Amino acid sequence: MPPSAYFARREAHALALLRELGAGHLDHPGGTLLAHLERVHARLGVWGARPALRLAGLCHAFYGTDGFATALLPVGRRGELAAVIGAEAEEIVYFYGSCDRAASYPTLASDVPRGAGADTEADADADADDNEAVSSVAPAFRDRFTGHVHSPDRQSRRDFAELTAANELDLARIDPAFRAAHGPGLLALFTRLRGLLTEPAWRECQAVLGRGAL
């Protein structure tokens, strides 16, 4: 089966599971949770995200998040989601949903030069030793489900940052009150995460959250 057909099939199964679990009936800014998830999935596609990350975007609220408490599945049933979207995409969903934002955001990009955003996900890591903007503080990610604190690899943090941008920018686009209340803080966050974001994501952060947009 060609890769495109393989992932299209997984997307169809993911959508069927989302509908089965009631995502189409849960209220969310801009309509329903399902509509939001589909917009995030589409935005990641526009930015050129790989299929596993797009699938994760479609399913990113399965276990709830630090900003959206409603879960479609408990984390004890991760295997069910992995069987539908694949292990790589499910790992991204868990990582995203498990983030304790207050504890994790401050150092998430501490080892990445702020201006070293990748044009694509395949770009090589920036050489931290050659850029004085890199902090000596190691990234610390706290899992809100387990309380475990660890330092994730850079690809995991890139995926997380890209998905976070797609999620928050969708809310900012769809809800002017949300943008007015949270836009400055989100722009500050994504400026800190600049080195983890792709160029298309960063440009949209500026367009949606920049001074002229608020």
mmCIF file with all atom_site columns, C-alpha atoms in Angstrom:
data_model
loop_
_atom_site.group_PDB
_atom_site.id
_atom_site.type_symbol
_atom_site.label_atom_id
_atom_site.label_alt_id
_atom_site.label_comp_id
_atom_site.label_asym_id
_atom_site.label_entity_id
_atom_site.label_seq_id
_atom_site.pdbx_PDB_ins_code
_atom_site.Cartn_x
_atom_site.Cartn_y
_atom_site.Cartn_z
_atom_site.occupancy
_atom_site.B_iso_or_equiv
_atom_site.pdbx_formal_charge
_atom_site.auth_seq_id
_atom_site.auth_comp_id
_atom_site.auth_asym_id
_atom_site.auth_atom_id
_atom_site.pdbx_PDB_model_num
ATOM 1   C CA . MET A 1 1   ? 0.000   0.000  0.000  1.00 0.00 ? 1   MET A CA 1
ATOM 2   C CA . PRO A 1 2   ? 1.463   3.420  -0.935 1.00 0.00 ? 2   PRO A CA 1
ATOM 3   C CA . PRO A 1 3   ? 2.315   5.578  2.098  1.00 0.00 ? 3   PRO A CA 1
ATOM 4   C CA . SER A 1 4   ? -0.329  8.158  1.140  1.00 0.00 ? 4   SER A CA 1
ATOM 5   C CA . ALA A 1 5   ? -3.051  5.500  1.050  1.00 0.00 ? 5   ALA A CA 1
ATOM 6   C CA . TYR A 1 6   ? -1.796  3.987  4.312  1.00 0.00 ? 6   TYR A CA 1
ATOM 7   C CA . PHE A 1 7   ? -2.069  7.285  6.181  1.00 0.00 ? 7   PHE A CA 1
ATOM 8   C CA . ALA A 1 8   ? -5.352  8.207  4.504  1.00 0.00 ? 8   ALA A CA 1
ATOM 9   C CA . ARG A 1 9   ? -6.760  4.944  5.819  1.00 0.00 ? 9   ARG A CA 1
ATOM 10  C CA . ARG A 1 10  ? -5.487  5.706  9.319  1.00 0.00 ? 10  ARG A CA 1
ATOM 11  C CA . GLU A 1 11  ? -7.017  9.194  9.157  1.00 0.00 ? 11  GLU A CA 1
ATOM 12  C CA . ALA A 1 12  ? -10.372 7.712  8.171  1.00 0.00 ? 12  ALA A CA 1
ATOM 13  C CA . HIS A 1 13  ? -10.240 5.267  11.069 1.00 0.00 ? 13  HIS A CA 1
ATOM 14  C CA . ALA A 1 14  ? -9.235  8.047  13.466 1.00 0.00 ? 14  ALA A CA 1
ATOM 15  C CA . LEU A 1 15  ? -12.182 10.170 12.345 1.00 0.00 ? 15  LEU A CA 1
ATOM 16  C CA . ALA A 1 16  ? -14.518 7.222  12.814 1.00 0.00 ? 16  ALA A CA 1
ATOM 17  C CA . LEU A 1 17  ? -13.209 6.705  16.365 1.00 0.00 ? 17  LEU A CA 1
ATOM 18  C CA . LEU A 1 18  ? -13.526 10.418 17.171 1.00 0.00 ? 18  LEU A CA 1
ATOM 19  C CA . ARG A 1 19  ? -17.157 10.364 16.058 1.00 0.00 ? 19  ARG A CA 1
ATOM 20  C CA . GLU A 1 20  ? -17.820 7.152  17.970 1.00 0.00 ? 20  GLU A CA 1
ATOM 21  C CA . LEU A 1 21  ? -16.455 8.723  21.165 1.00 0.00 ? 21  LEU A CA 1
ATOM 22  C CA . GLY A 1 22  ? -18.569 11.855 20.785 1.00 0.00 ? 22  GLY A CA 1
ATOM 23  C CA . ALA A 1 23  ? -16.052 14.472 19.613 1.00 0.00 ? 23  ALA A CA 1
ATOM 24  C CA . GLY A 1 24  ? -18.651 15.799 17.200 1.00 0.00 ? 24  GLY A CA 1
ATOM 25  C CA . HIS A 1 25  ? -20.959 16.681 20.097 1.00 0.00 ? 25  HIS A CA 1
ATOM 26  C CA . LEU A 1 26  ? -18.483 18.281 22.498 1.00 0.00 ? 26  LEU A CA 1
ATOM 27  C CA . ASP A 1 27  ? -18.606 22.077 22.582 1.00 0.00 ? 27  ASP A CA 1
ATOM 28  C CA . HIS A 1 28  ? -15.389 23.848 21.674 1.00 0.00 ? 28  HIS A CA 1
ATOM 29  C CA . PRO A 1 29  ? -14.549 27.380 20.472 1.00 0.00 ? 29  PRO A CA 1
ATOM 30  C CA . GLY A 1 30  ? -15.638 27.617 16.859 1.00 0.00 ? 30  GLY A CA 1
ATOM 31  C CA . GLY A 1 31  ? -18.168 24.787 17.107 1.00 0.00 ? 31  GLY A CA 1
ATOM 32  C CA . THR A 1 32  ? -17.294 21.282 18.198 1.00 0.00 ? 32  THR A CA 1
ATOM 33  C CA . LEU A 1 33  ? -14.139 19.532 19.337 1.00 0.00 ? 33  LEU A CA 1
ATOM 34  C CA . LEU A 1 34  ? -14.170 17.482 16.142 1.00 0.00 ? 34  LEU A CA 1
ATOM 35  C CA . ALA A 1 35  ? -14.245 20.601 13.971 1.00 0.00 ? 35  ALA A CA 1
ATOM 36  C CA . HIS A 1 36  ? -11.307 22.034 15.917 1.00 0.00 ? 36  HIS A CA 1
ATOM 37  C CA . LEU A 1 37  ? -9.301  18.821 15.552 1.00 0.00 ? 37  LEU A CA 1
ATOM 38  C CA . GLU A 1 38  ? -9.922  18.748 11.817 1.00 0.00 ? 38  GLU A CA 1
ATOM 39  C CA . ARG A 1 39  ? -8.756  22.363 11.476 1.00 0.00 ? 39  ARG A CA 1
ATOM 40  C CA . VAL A 1 40  ? -5.560  21.631 13.435 1.00 0.00 ? 40  VAL A CA 1
ATOM 41  C CA . HIS A 1 41  ? -4.918  18.600 11.219 1.00 0.00 ? 41  HIS A CA 1
ATOM 42  C CA . ALA A 1 42  ? -5.406  20.722 8.105  1.00 0.00 ? 42  ALA A CA 1
ATOM 43  C CA . ARG A 1 43  ? -3.146  23.520 9.382  1.00 0.00 ? 43  ARG A CA 1
ATOM 44  C CA . LEU A 1 44  ? -0.309  21.089 10.047 1.00 0.00 ? 44  LEU A CA 1
ATOM 45  C CA . GLY A 1 45  ? -0.711  19.833 6.497  1.00 0.00 ? 45  GLY A CA 1
ATOM 46  C CA . VAL A 1 46  ? -0.413  23.389 5.141  1.00 0.00 ? 46  VAL A CA 1
ATOM 47  C CA . TRP A 1 47  ? 2.825   23.757 7.094  1.00 0.00 ? 47  TRP A CA 1
ATOM 48  C CA . GLY A 1 48  ? 4.230   20.569 5.552  1.00 0.00 ? 48  GLY A CA 1
ATOM 49  C CA . ALA A 1 49  ? 4.129   18.350 8.640  1.00 0.00 ? 49  ALA A CA 1
ATOM 50  C CA . ARG A 1 50  ? 4.835   14.663 8.137  1.00 0.00 ? 50  ARG A CA 1
ATOM 51  C CA . PRO A 1 51  ? 1.842   12.265 8.213  1.00 0.00 ? 51  PRO A CA 1
ATOM 52  C CA . ALA A 1 52  ? 2.404   11.047 11.796 1.00 0.00 ? 52  ALA A CA 1
ATOM 53  C CA . LEU A 1 53  ? 2.348   14.605 13.129 1.00 0.00 ? 53  LEU A CA 1
ATOM 54  C CA . ARG A 1 54  ? -0.774  15.422 11.137 1.00 0.00 ? 54  ARG A CA 1
ATOM 55  C CA . LEU A 1 55  ? -2.465  12.333 12.592 1.00 0.00 ? 55  LEU A CA 1
ATOM 56  C CA . ALA A 1 56  ? -1.404  13.439 16.067 1.00 0.00 ? 56  ALA A CA 1
ATOM 57  C CA . GLY A 1 57  ? -2.926  16.844 15.363 1.00 0.00 ? 57  GLY A CA 1
ATOM 58  C CA . LEU A 1 58  ? -6.216  15.191 14.482 1.00 0.00 ? 58  LEU A CA 1
ATOM 59  C CA . CYS A 1 59  ? -6.146  13.223 17.731 1.00 0.00 ? 59  CYS A CA 1
ATOM 60  C CA . HIS A 1 60  ? -4.289  15.566 20.072 1.00 0.00 ? 60  HIS A CA 1
ATOM 61  C CA . ALA A 1 61  ? -7.122  15.897 22.622 1.00 0.00 ? 61  ALA A CA 1
ATOM 62  C CA . PHE A 1 62  ? -7.777  12.158 23.103 1.00 0.00 ? 62  PHE A CA 1
ATOM 63  C CA . TYR A 1 63  ? -6.341  12.132 26.628 1.00 0.00 ? 63  TYR A CA 1
ATOM 64  C CA . GLY A 1 64  ? -7.364  15.705 27.408 1.00 0.00 ? 64  GLY A CA 1
ATOM 65  C CA . THR A 1 65  ? -4.750  18.425 27.794 1.00 0.00 ? 65  THR A CA 1
ATOM 66  C CA . ASP A 1 66  ? -3.563  20.845 30.433 1.00 0.00 ? 66  ASP A CA 1
ATOM 67  C CA . GLY A 1 67  ? -5.916  23.371 28.848 1.00 0.00 ? 67  GLY A CA 1
ATOM 68  C CA . PHE A 1 68  ? -8.857  21.086 27.975 1.00 0.00 ? 68  PHE A CA 1
ATOM 69  C CA . ALA A 1 69  ? -9.786  18.628 30.697 1.00 0.00 ? 69  ALA A CA 1
ATOM 70  C CA . THR A 1 70  ? -12.263 16.463 28.751 1.00 0.00 ? 70  THR A CA 1
ATOM 71  C CA . ALA A 1 71  ? -10.671 13.188 27.642 1.00 0.00 ? 71  ALA A CA 1
ATOM 72  C CA . LEU A 1 72  ? -12.048 10.861 24.994 1.00 0.00 ? 72  LEU A CA 1
ATOM 73  C CA . LEU A 1 73  ? -9.984  7.955  26.317 1.00 0.00 ? 73  LEU A CA 1
ATOM 74  C CA . PRO A 1 74  ? -8.159  7.404  29.612 1.00 0.00 ? 74  PRO A CA 1
ATOM 75  C CA . VAL A 1 75  ? -4.381  7.062  29.343 1.00 0.00 ? 75  VAL A CA 1
ATOM 76  C CA . GLY A 1 76  ? -4.743  3.464  30.488 1.00 0.00 ? 76  GLY A CA 1
ATOM 77  C CA . ARG A 1 77  ? -6.177  2.690  27.044 1.00 0.00 ? 77  ARG A CA 1
ATOM 78  C CA . ARG A 1 78  ? -3.342  4.124  24.961 1.00 0.00 ? 78  ARG A CA 1
ATOM 79  C CA . GLY A 1 79  ? -3.051  0.889  23.053 1.00 0.00 ? 79  GLY A CA 1
ATOM 80  C CA . GLU A 1 80  ? -6.468  1.413  21.494 1.00 0.00 ? 80  GLU A CA 1
ATOM 81  C CA . LEU A 1 81  ? -5.452  4.719  19.955 1.00 0.00 ? 81  LEU A CA 1
ATOM 82  C CA . ALA A 1 82  ? -2.056  3.368  18.883 1.00 0.00 ? 82  ALA A CA 1
ATOM 83  C CA . ALA A 1 83  ? -3.813  0.563  17.022 1.00 0.00 ? 83  ALA A CA 1
ATOM 84  C CA . VAL A 1 84  ? -5.754  3.149  15.017 1.00 0.00 ? 84  VAL A CA 1
ATOM 85  C CA . ILE A 1 85  ? -3.158  5.848  14.273 1.00 0.00 ? 85  ILE A CA 1
ATOM 86  C CA . GLY A 1 86  ? 0.151   4.031  14.794 1.00 0.00 ? 86  GLY A CA 1
ATOM 87  C CA . ALA A 1 87  ? 2.711   4.102  17.593 1.00 0.00 ? 87  ALA A CA 1
ATOM 88  C CA . GLU A 1 88  ? 4.582   7.216  16.420 1.00 0.00 ? 88  GLU A CA 1
ATOM 89  C CA . ALA A 1 89  ? 1.474   9.401  16.189 1.00 0.00 ? 89  ALA A CA 1
ATOM 90  C CA . GLU A 1 90  ? 0.130   8.085  19.494 1.00 0.00 ? 90  GLU A CA 1
ATOM 91  C CA . GLU A 1 91  ? 3.404   8.923  21.247 1.00 0.00 ? 91  GLU A CA 1
ATOM 92  C CA . ILE A 1 92  ? 3.044   12.521 20.035 1.00 0.00 ? 92  ILE A CA 1
ATOM 93  C CA . VAL A 1 93  ? -0.566  12.626 21.272 1.00 0.00 ? 93  VAL A CA 1
ATOM 94  C CA . TYR A 1 94  ? 0.480   11.350 24.698 1.00 0.00 ? 94  TYR A CA 1
ATOM 95  C CA . PHE A 1 95  ? 3.423   13.749 24.906 1.00 0.00 ? 95  PHE A CA 1
ATOM 96  C CA . TYR A 1 96  ? 1.171   16.678 24.024 1.00 0.00 ? 96  TYR A CA 1
ATOM 97  C CA . GLY A 1 97  ? -1.622  15.697 26.387 1.00 0.00 ? 97  GLY A CA 1
ATOM 98  C CA . SER A 1 98  ? 0.707   14.895 29.263 1.00 0.00 ? 98  SER A CA 1
ATOM 99  C CA . CYS A 1 99  ? 2.456   18.273 29.301 1.00 0.00 ? 99  CYS A CA 1
ATOM 100 C CA . ASP A 1 100 ? 2.307   20.220 32.548 1.00 0.00 ? 100 ASP A CA 1
ATOM 101 C CA . ARG A 1 101 ? 2.494   23.557 30.780 1.00 0.00 ? 101 ARG A CA 1
ATOM 102 C CA . ALA A 1 102 ? 3.439   25.772 33.706 1.00 0.00 ? 102 ALA A CA 1
ATOM 103 C CA . ALA A 1 103 ? 6.326   23.475 34.611 1.00 0.00 ? 103 ALA A CA 1
ATOM 104 C CA . SER A 1 104 ? 7.466   22.634 31.074 1.00 0.00 ? 104 SER A CA 1
ATOM 105 C CA . TYR A 1 105 ? 7.094   25.745 28.912 1.00 0.00 ? 105 TYR A CA 1
ATOM 106 C CA . PRO A 1 106 ? 9.893   27.850 30.484 1.00 0.00 ? 106 PRO A CA 1
ATOM 107 C CA . THR A 1 107 ? 12.770  25.552 29.448 1.00 0.00 ? 107 THR A CA 1
ATOM 108 C CA . LEU A 1 108 ? 11.296  23.670 26.487 1.00 0.00 ? 108 LEU A CA 1
ATOM 109 C CA . ALA A 1 109 ? 13.601  25.401 23.990 1.00 0.00 ? 109 ALA A CA 1
ATOM 110 C CA . SER A 1 110 ? 16.426  26.316 26.368 1.00 0.00 ? 110 SER A CA 1
ATOM 111 C CA . ASP A 1 111 ? 19.054  24.458 24.323 1.00 0.00 ? 111 ASP A CA 1
ATOM 112 C CA . VAL A 1 112 ? 17.928  25.776 20.911 1.00 0.00 ? 112 VAL A CA 1
ATOM 113 C CA . PRO A 1 113 ? 19.051  29.105 19.385 1.00 0.00 ? 113 PRO A CA 1
ATOM 114 C CA . ARG A 1 114 ? 15.960  31.309 19.196 1.00 0.00 ? 114 ARG A CA 1
ATOM 115 C CA . GLY A 1 115 ? 16.569  32.161 15.560 1.00 0.00 ? 115 GLY A CA 1
ATOM 116 C CA . ALA A 1 116 ? 17.349  28.622 14.456 1.00 0.00 ? 116 ALA A CA 1
ATOM 117 C CA . GLY A 1 117 ? 13.912  27.511 13.330 1.00 0.00 ? 117 GLY A CA 1
ATOM 118 C CA . ALA A 1 118 ? 13.917  24.698 10.791 1.00 0.00 ? 118 ALA A CA 1
ATOM 119 C CA . ASP A 1 119 ? 12.529  25.263 7.311  1.00 0.00 ? 119 ASP A CA 1
ATOM 120 C CA . THR A 1 120 ? 11.276  21.668 7.439  1.00 0.00 ? 120 THR A CA 1
ATOM 121 C CA . GLU A 1 121 ? 11.151  18.967 10.088 1.00 0.00 ? 121 GLU A CA 1
ATOM 122 C CA . ALA A 1 122 ? 13.995  17.161 8.350  1.00 0.00 ? 122 ALA A CA 1
ATOM 123 C CA . ASP A 1 123 ? 16.500  19.975 8.904  1.00 0.00 ? 123 ASP A CA 1
ATOM 124 C CA . ALA A 1 124 ? 19.500  19.080 11.021 1.00 0.00 ? 124 ALA A CA 1
ATOM 125 C CA . ASP A 1 125 ? 19.713  20.267 14.610 1.00 0.00 ? 125 ASP A CA 1
ATOM 126 C CA . ALA A 1 126 ? 21.413  23.596 15.139 1.00 0.00 ? 126 ALA A CA 1
ATOM 127 C CA . ASP A 1 127 ? 24.869  23.474 16.680 1.00 0.00 ? 127 ASP A CA 1
ATOM 128 C CA . ALA A 1 128 ? 24.299  24.917 20.138 1.00 0.00 ? 128 ALA A CA 1
ATOM 129 C CA . ASP A 1 129 ? 28.014  25.376 20.803 1.00 0.00 ? 129 ASP A CA 1
ATOM 130 C CA . ASP A 1 130 ? 28.262  27.948 18.023 1.00 0.00 ? 130 ASP A CA 1
ATOM 131 C CA . ASN A 1 131 ? 25.433  30.174 19.229 1.00 0.00 ? 131 ASN A CA 1
ATOM 132 C CA . GLU A 1 132 ? 25.725  32.242 22.374 1.00 0.00 ? 132 GLU A CA 1
ATOM 133 C CA . ALA A 1 133 ? 21.913  32.546 22.631 1.00 0.00 ? 133 ALA A CA 1
ATOM 134 C CA . VAL A 1 134 ? 21.655  28.939 23.826 1.00 0.00 ? 134 VAL A CA 1
ATOM 135 C CA . SER A 1 135 ? 20.993  28.496 27.548 1.00 0.00 ? 135 SER A CA 1
ATOM 136 C CA . SER A 1 136 ? 22.959  26.071 29.695 1.00 0.00 ? 136 SER A CA 1
ATOM 137 C CA . VAL A 1 137 ? 19.698  24.990 31.362 1.00 0.00 ? 137 VAL A CA 1
ATOM 138 C CA . ALA A 1 138 ? 18.526  21.588 30.145 1.00 0.00 ? 138 ALA A CA 1
ATOM 139 C CA . PRO A 1 139 ? 14.923  21.313 28.945 1.00 0.00 ? 139 PRO A CA 1
ATOM 140 C CA . ALA A 1 140 ? 12.695  19.938 31.721 1.00 0.00 ? 140 ALA A CA 1
ATOM 141 C CA . PHE A 1 141 ? 9.351   18.385 30.767 1.00 0.00 ? 141 PHE A CA 1
ATOM 142 C CA . ARG A 1 142 ? 6.893   17.375 33.489 1.00 0.00 ? 142 ARG A CA 1
ATOM 143 C CA . ASP A 1 143 ? 4.347   14.661 32.737 1.00 0.00 ? 143 ASP A CA 1
ATOM 144 C CA . ARG A 1 144 ? 1.130   15.795 34.445 1.00 0.00 ? 144 ARG A CA 1
ATOM 145 C CA . PHE A 1 145 ? -0.203  12.235 34.538 1.00 0.00 ? 145 PHE A CA 1
ATOM 146 C CA . THR A 1 146 ? 2.768   10.669 36.309 1.00 0.00 ? 146 THR A CA 1
ATOM 147 C CA . GLY A 1 147 ? 4.682   13.609 37.787 1.00 0.00 ? 147 GLY A CA 1
ATOM 148 C CA . HIS A 1 148 ? 7.839   12.365 36.052 1.00 0.00 ? 148 HIS A CA 1
ATOM 149 C CA . VAL A 1 149 ? 10.272  15.078 34.917 1.00 0.00 ? 149 VAL A CA 1
ATOM 150 C CA . HIS A 1 150 ? 12.666  14.387 32.054 1.00 0.00 ? 150 HIS A CA 1
ATOM 151 C CA . SER A 1 151 ? 14.568  16.095 29.243 1.00 0.00 ? 151 SER A CA 1
ATOM 152 C CA . PRO A 1 152 ? 12.934  15.109 25.910 1.00 0.00 ? 152 PRO A CA 1
ATOM 153 C CA . ASP A 1 153 ? 14.856  14.802 22.660 1.00 0.00 ? 153 ASP A CA 1
ATOM 154 C CA . ARG A 1 154 ? 14.700  17.713 20.266 1.00 0.00 ? 154 ARG A CA 1
ATOM 155 C CA . GLN A 1 155 ? 12.434  16.038 17.694 1.00 0.00 ? 155 GLN A CA 1
ATOM 156 C CA . SER A 1 156 ? 9.801   15.398 20.355 1.00 0.00 ? 156 SER A CA 1
ATOM 157 C CA . ARG A 1 157 ? 9.958   19.052 21.356 1.00 0.00 ? 157 ARG A CA 1
ATOM 158 C CA . ARG A 1 158 ? 9.746   20.195 17.737 1.00 0.00 ? 158 ARG A CA 1
ATOM 159 C CA . ASP A 1 159 ? 6.625   18.103 17.244 1.00 0.00 ? 159 ASP A CA 1
ATOM 160 C CA . PHE A 1 160 ? 5.179   19.467 20.472 1.00 0.00 ? 160 PHE A CA 1
ATOM 161 C CA . ALA A 1 161 ? 5.916   23.083 19.540 1.00 0.00 ? 161 ALA A CA 1
ATOM 162 C CA . GLU A 1 162 ? 4.454   22.695 16.044 1.00 0.00 ? 162 GLU A CA 1
ATOM 163 C CA . LEU A 1 163 ? 1.293   21.048 17.384 1.00 0.00 ? 163 LEU A CA 1
ATOM 164 C CA . THR A 1 164 ? 0.985   23.670 20.114 1.00 0.00 ? 164 THR A CA 1
ATOM 165 C CA . ALA A 1 165 ? 1.198   26.429 17.514 1.00 0.00 ? 165 ALA A CA 1
ATOM 166 C CA . ALA A 1 166 ? -1.407  24.792 15.283 1.00 0.00 ? 166 ALA A CA 1
ATOM 167 C CA . ASN A 1 167 ? -3.746  24.348 18.242 1.00 0.00 ? 167 ASN A CA 1
ATOM 168 C CA . GLU A 1 168 ? -3.411  27.818 19.754 1.00 0.00 ? 168 GLU A CA 1
ATOM 169 C CA . LEU A 1 169 ? -3.476  29.643 16.422 1.00 0.00 ? 169 LEU A CA 1
ATOM 170 C CA . ASP A 1 170 ? -6.712  27.894 15.515 1.00 0.00 ? 170 ASP A CA 1
ATOM 171 C CA . LEU A 1 171 ? -8.269  29.178 18.740 1.00 0.00 ? 171 LEU A CA 1
ATOM 172 C CA . ALA A 1 172 ? -6.880  32.667 18.132 1.00 0.00 ? 172 ALA A CA 1
ATOM 173 C CA . ARG A 1 173 ? -8.235  32.754 14.592 1.00 0.00 ? 173 ARG A CA 1
ATOM 174 C CA . ILE A 1 174 ? -11.688 31.471 15.512 1.00 0.00 ? 174 ILE A CA 1
ATOM 175 C CA . ASP A 1 175 ? -12.246 33.455 18.724 1.00 0.00 ? 175 ASP A CA 1
ATOM 176 C CA . PRO A 1 176 ? -11.390 37.188 18.815 1.00 0.00 ? 176 PRO A CA 1
ATOM 177 C CA . ALA A 1 177 ? -11.916 37.305 22.592 1.00 0.00 ? 177 ALA A CA 1
ATOM 178 C CA . PHE A 1 178 ? -9.393  34.495 23.058 1.00 0.00 ? 178 PHE A CA 1
ATOM 179 C CA . ARG A 1 179 ? -6.914  36.309 20.809 1.00 0.00 ? 179 ARG A CA 1
ATOM 180 C CA . ALA A 1 180 ? -7.338  39.567 22.689 1.00 0.00 ? 180 ALA A CA 1
ATOM 181 C CA . ALA A 1 181 ? -6.899  37.899 26.085 1.00 0.00 ? 181 ALA A CA 1
ATOM 182 C CA . HIS A 1 182 ? -4.118  35.447 25.271 1.00 0.00 ? 182 HIS A CA 1
ATOM 183 C CA . GLY A 1 183 ? -2.472  36.716 22.089 1.00 0.00 ? 183 GLY A CA 1
ATOM 184 C CA . PRO A 1 184 ? 0.414   38.633 23.727 1.00 0.00 ? 184 PRO A CA 1
ATOM 185 C CA . GLY A 1 185 ? 1.260   35.718 26.010 1.00 0.00 ? 185 GLY A CA 1
ATOM 186 C CA . LEU A 1 186 ? 1.126   33.247 23.155 1.00 0.00 ? 186 LEU A CA 1
ATOM 187 C CA . LEU A 1 187 ? 3.344   35.421 20.972 1.00 0.00 ? 187 LEU A CA 1
ATOM 188 C CA . ALA A 1 188 ? 5.869   35.559 23.829 1.00 0.00 ? 188 ALA A CA 1
ATOM 189 C CA . LEU A 1 189 ? 5.673   31.770 24.168 1.00 0.00 ? 189 LEU A CA 1
ATOM 190 C CA . PHE A 1 190 ? 6.208   31.113 20.470 1.00 0.00 ? 190 PHE A CA 1
ATOM 191 C CA . THR A 1 191 ? 9.033   33.629 20.362 1.00 0.00 ? 191 THR A CA 1
ATOM 192 C CA . ARG A 1 192 ? 10.747  31.530 23.048 1.00 0.00 ? 192 ARG A CA 1
ATOM 193 C CA . LEU A 1 193 ? 9.966   28.370 21.042 1.00 0.00 ? 193 LEU A CA 1
ATOM 194 C CA . ARG A 1 194 ? 11.100  29.951 17.773 1.00 0.00 ? 194 ARG A CA 1
ATOM 195 C CA . GLY A 1 195 ? 14.027  27.569 17.415 1.00 0.00 ? 195 GLY A CA 1
ATOM 196 C CA . LEU A 1 196 ? 11.691  24.554 17.518 1.00 0.00 ? 196 LEU A CA 1
ATOM 197 C CA . LEU A 1 197 ? 9.141   25.836 14.983 1.00 0.00 ? 197 LEU A CA 1
ATOM 198 C CA . THR A 1 198 ? 9.214   25.469 11.227 1.00 0.00 ? 198 THR A CA 1
ATOM 199 C CA . GLU A 1 199 ? 9.298   28.667 9.196  1.00 0.00 ? 199 GLU A CA 1
ATOM 200 C CA . PRO A 1 200 ? 5.657   28.356 8.047  1.00 0.00 ? 200 PRO A CA 1
ATOM 201 C CA . ALA A 1 201 ? 4.487   27.945 11.646 1.00 0.00 ? 201 ALA A CA 1
ATOM 202 C CA . TRP A 1 202 ? 6.540   30.893 12.870 1.00 0.00 ? 202 TRP A CA 1
ATOM 203 C CA . ARG A 1 203 ? 5.304   33.150 10.055 1.00 0.00 ? 203 ARG A CA 1
ATOM 204 C CA . GLU A 1 204 ? 1.714   32.324 10.961 1.00 0.00 ? 204 GLU A CA 1
ATOM 205 C CA . CYS A 1 205 ? 2.389   33.006 14.645 1.00 0.00 ? 205 CYS A CA 1
ATOM 206 C CA . GLN A 1 206 ? 3.518   36.480 13.643 1.00 0.00 ? 206 GLN A CA 1
ATOM 207 C CA . ALA A 1 207 ? 0.595   37.013 11.274 1.00 0.00 ? 207 ALA A CA 1
ATOM 208 C CA . VAL A 1 208 ? -2.094  35.897 13.728 1.00 0.00 ? 208 VAL A CA 1
ATOM 209 C CA . LEU A 1 209 ? -0.600  37.108 17.017 1.00 0.00 ? 209 LEU A CA 1
ATOM 210 C CA . GLY A 1 210 ? 1.597   40.047 15.994 1.00 0.00 ? 210 GLY A CA 1
ATOM 211 C CA . ARG A 1 211 ? 0.766   43.602 17.040 1.00 0.00 ? 211 ARG A CA 1
ATOM 212 C CA . GLY A 1 212 ? -1.106  44.393 13.881 1.00 0.00 ? 212 GLY A CA 1
ATOM 213 C CA . ALA A 1 213 ? -3.366  41.364 14.371 1.00 0.00 ? 213 ALA A CA 1
ATOM 214 C CA . LEU A 1 214 ? -4.330  42.066 18.003 1.00 0.00 ? 214 LEU A CA 1
#
